[in-house]
Amino acid sequence: MSSHRVAGVTDLEPETATQVVVDGEEICLARAEDGTFHALVDVCSHEEFPLSDGEVWGTEIECARHGSRFNLETGLPRGLPATGPVRAFAVKVEGDDVYVEK
């Protein structure tokens, strides 16, 4: 596993998400309400739609297509219609930089 710089700390406000690409894979980088950063595969497990287009609510992200919610830390579904998890990646912040472990 290696670290990949994907953003600066000030690039995302709390309760927002954006898409980043690491080694050719699209990843949803989200910032929770408490300011922590999280990374998930950027595709809803219910239907192939980018999670980064959704809304962040506290520690969850809601898919814009059908409203499925996922826990930002674990990738586990928190609301139907999704029943399967999405892959979560470790994230670390060093100084002003945000890194995804992949």
mmCIF file of C-alpha atoms in Angstrom:
data_model
loop_
_atom_site.group_PDB
_atom_site.id
_atom_site.type_symbol
_atom_site.label_atom_id
_atom_site.label_comp_id
_atom_site.label_asym_id
_atom_site.label_seq_id
_atom_site.Cartn_x
_atom_site.Cartn_y
_atom_site.Cartn_z
ATOM 1 C CA MET A 1 0.000 0.000 0.000
ATOM 2 C CA SER A 2 1.231 3.485 -0.754
ATOM 3 C CA SER A 3 0.121 7.035 0.036
ATOM 4 C CA HIS A 4 -1.201 9.308 -2.688
ATOM 5 C CA ARG A 5 -1.706 13.025 -2.152
ATOM 6 C CA VAL A 6 -5.211 13.826 -3.358
ATOM 7 C CA ALA A 7 -6.032 17.261 -1.939
ATOM 8 C CA GLY A 8 -5.164 20.053 0.405
ATOM 9 C CA VAL A 9 -7.014 20.379 3.703
ATOM 10 C CA THR A 10 -8.658 23.620 2.569
ATOM 11 C CA ASP A 11 -9.843 22.138 -0.763
ATOM 12 C CA LEU A 12 -13.015 20.670 0.786
ATOM 13 C CA GLU A 13 -15.407 22.274 3.219
ATOM 14 C CA PRO A 14 -17.074 20.059 5.841
ATOM 15 C CA GLU A 15 -20.022 18.048 4.464
ATOM 16 C CA THR A 16 -18.782 18.090 0.873
ATOM 17 C CA ALA A 17 -17.369 15.498 -1.520
ATOM 18 C CA THR A 18 -15.358 15.450 -4.721
ATOM 19 C CA GLN A 19 -13.948 12.873 -7.099
ATOM 20 C CA VAL A 20 -10.212 12.186 -7.156
ATOM 21 C CA VAL A 21 -8.340 9.649 -9.262
ATOM 22 C CA VAL A 22 -5.671 7.409 -7.733
ATOM 23 C CA ASP A 23 -3.838 4.930 -9.975
ATOM 24 C CA GLY A 24 -6.633 5.241 -12.541
ATOM 25 C CA GLU A 25 -9.388 4.473 -9.999
ATOM 26 C CA GLU A 26 -12.130 7.010 -9.293
ATOM 27 C CA ILE A 27 -12.449 7.672 -5.570
ATOM 28 C CA CYS A 28 -14.951 9.771 -3.660
ATOM 29 C CA LEU A 29 -13.075 11.994 -1.216
ATOM 30 C CA ALA A 30 -15.484 13.332 1.395
ATOM 31 C CA ARG A 31 -15.174 15.580 4.403
ATOM 32 C CA ALA A 32 -17.528 14.775 7.260
ATOM 33 C CA GLU A 33 -19.351 17.303 9.409
ATOM 34 C CA ASP A 34 -16.608 17.050 12.058
ATOM 35 C CA GLY A 35 -13.921 17.913 9.468
ATOM 36 C CA THR A 36 -12.458 14.405 9.088
ATOM 37 C CA PHE A 37 -11.627 13.129 5.609
ATOM 38 C CA HIS A 38 -12.811 9.802 4.185
ATOM 39 C CA ALA A 39 -12.411 7.966 0.875
ATOM 40 C CA LEU A 40 -14.704 5.441 -0.805
ATOM 41 C CA VAL A 41 -14.845 3.884 -4.246
ATOM 42 C CA ASP A 42 -16.771 6.458 -6.265
ATOM 43 C CA VAL A 43 -19.626 4.232 -7.340
ATOM 44 C CA CYS A 44 -22.842 3.365 -5.550
ATOM 45 C CA SER A 45 -23.193 -0.380 -4.956
ATOM 46 C CA HIS A 46 -26.889 -0.230 -5.872
ATOM 47 C CA GLU A 47 -26.476 1.319 -9.295
ATOM 48 C CA GLU A 48 -23.356 2.592 -10.965
ATOM 49 C CA PHE A 49 -23.578 6.269 -10.117
ATOM 50 C CA PRO A 50 -20.820 8.496 -8.651
ATOM 51 C CA LEU A 51 -21.112 8.924 -4.893
ATOM 52 C CA SER A 52 -19.131 12.160 -5.223
ATOM 53 C CA ASP A 53 -22.241 13.675 -6.872
ATOM 54 C CA GLY A 54 -24.192 13.040 -3.662
ATOM 55 C CA GLU A 55 -24.551 14.934 -0.412
ATOM 56 C CA VAL A 56 -22.631 14.433 2.813
ATOM 57 C CA TRP A 57 -24.769 14.337 5.955
ATOM 58 C CA GLY A 58 -22.761 14.107 9.164
ATOM 59 C CA THR A 59 -20.731 10.892 8.715
ATOM 60 C CA GLU A 60 -22.716 9.521 5.759
ATOM 61 C CA ILE A 61 -22.900 10.182 2.041
ATOM 62 C CA GLU A 62 -26.171 9.918 0.136
ATOM 63 C CA CYS A 63 -26.187 8.796 -3.490
ATOM 64 C CA ALA A 64 -27.856 11.400 -5.683
ATOM 65 C CA ARG A 65 -29.521 8.755 -7.896
ATOM 66 C CA HIS A 66 -31.751 6.801 -5.479
ATOM 67 C CA GLY A 67 -30.880 8.063 -1.999
ATOM 68 C CA SER A 68 -28.816 5.141 -0.727
ATOM 69 C CA ARG A 69 -26.636 6.201 2.202
ATOM 70 C CA PHE A 70 -23.189 4.880 3.100
ATOM 71 C CA ASN A 71 -21.059 5.247 6.223
ATOM 72 C CA LEU A 72 -18.029 7.322 5.231
ATOM 73 C CA GLU A 73 -15.632 5.398 7.478
ATOM 74 C CA THR A 74 -16.655 1.822 6.682
ATOM 75 C CA GLY A 75 -18.490 2.005 3.345
ATOM 76 C CA LEU A 76 -21.376 0.022 4.835
ATOM 77 C CA PRO A 77 -24.848 0.860 3.496
ATOM 78 C CA ARG A 78 -27.004 2.862 5.924
ATOM 79 C CA GLY A 79 -30.128 3.153 3.786
ATOM 80 C CA LEU A 80 -31.934 1.338 1.009
ATOM 81 C CA PRO A 81 -32.000 0.593 -1.838
ATOM 82 C CA ALA A 82 -28.282 -0.305 -1.551
ATOM 83 C CA THR A 83 -27.589 -3.486 0.412
ATOM 84 C CA GLY A 84 -23.903 -4.008 -0.398
ATOM 85 C CA PRO A 85 -20.953 -2.002 0.910
ATOM 86 C CA VAL A 86 -18.518 0.076 -1.098
ATOM 87 C CA ARG A 87 -14.764 -0.172 -0.574
ATOM 88 C CA ALA A 88 -13.340 2.304 1.927
ATOM 89 C CA PHE A 89 -9.725 3.511 1.869
ATOM 90 C CA ALA A 90 -7.589 4.750 4.737
ATOM 91 C CA VAL A 91 -7.009 8.501 4.701
ATOM 92 C CA LYS A 92 -4.351 10.465 6.544
ATOM 93 C CA VAL A 93 -3.718 14.166 6.900
ATOM 94 C CA GLU A 94 -0.161 15.416 7.146
ATOM 95 C CA GLY A 95 0.138 19.144 7.617
ATOM 96 C CA ASP A 96 -2.023 20.714 4.919
ATOM 97 C CA ASP A 97 -2.102 17.618 2.683
ATOM 98 C CA VAL A 98 -4.672 14.805 2.426
ATOM 99 C CA TYR A 99 -3.463 11.341 1.406
ATOM 100 C CA VAL A 100 -5.347 8.196 0.388
ATOM 101 C CA GLU A 101 -3.747 4.835 1.145
ATOM 102 C CA LYS A 102 -4.088 2.492 -1.797
#
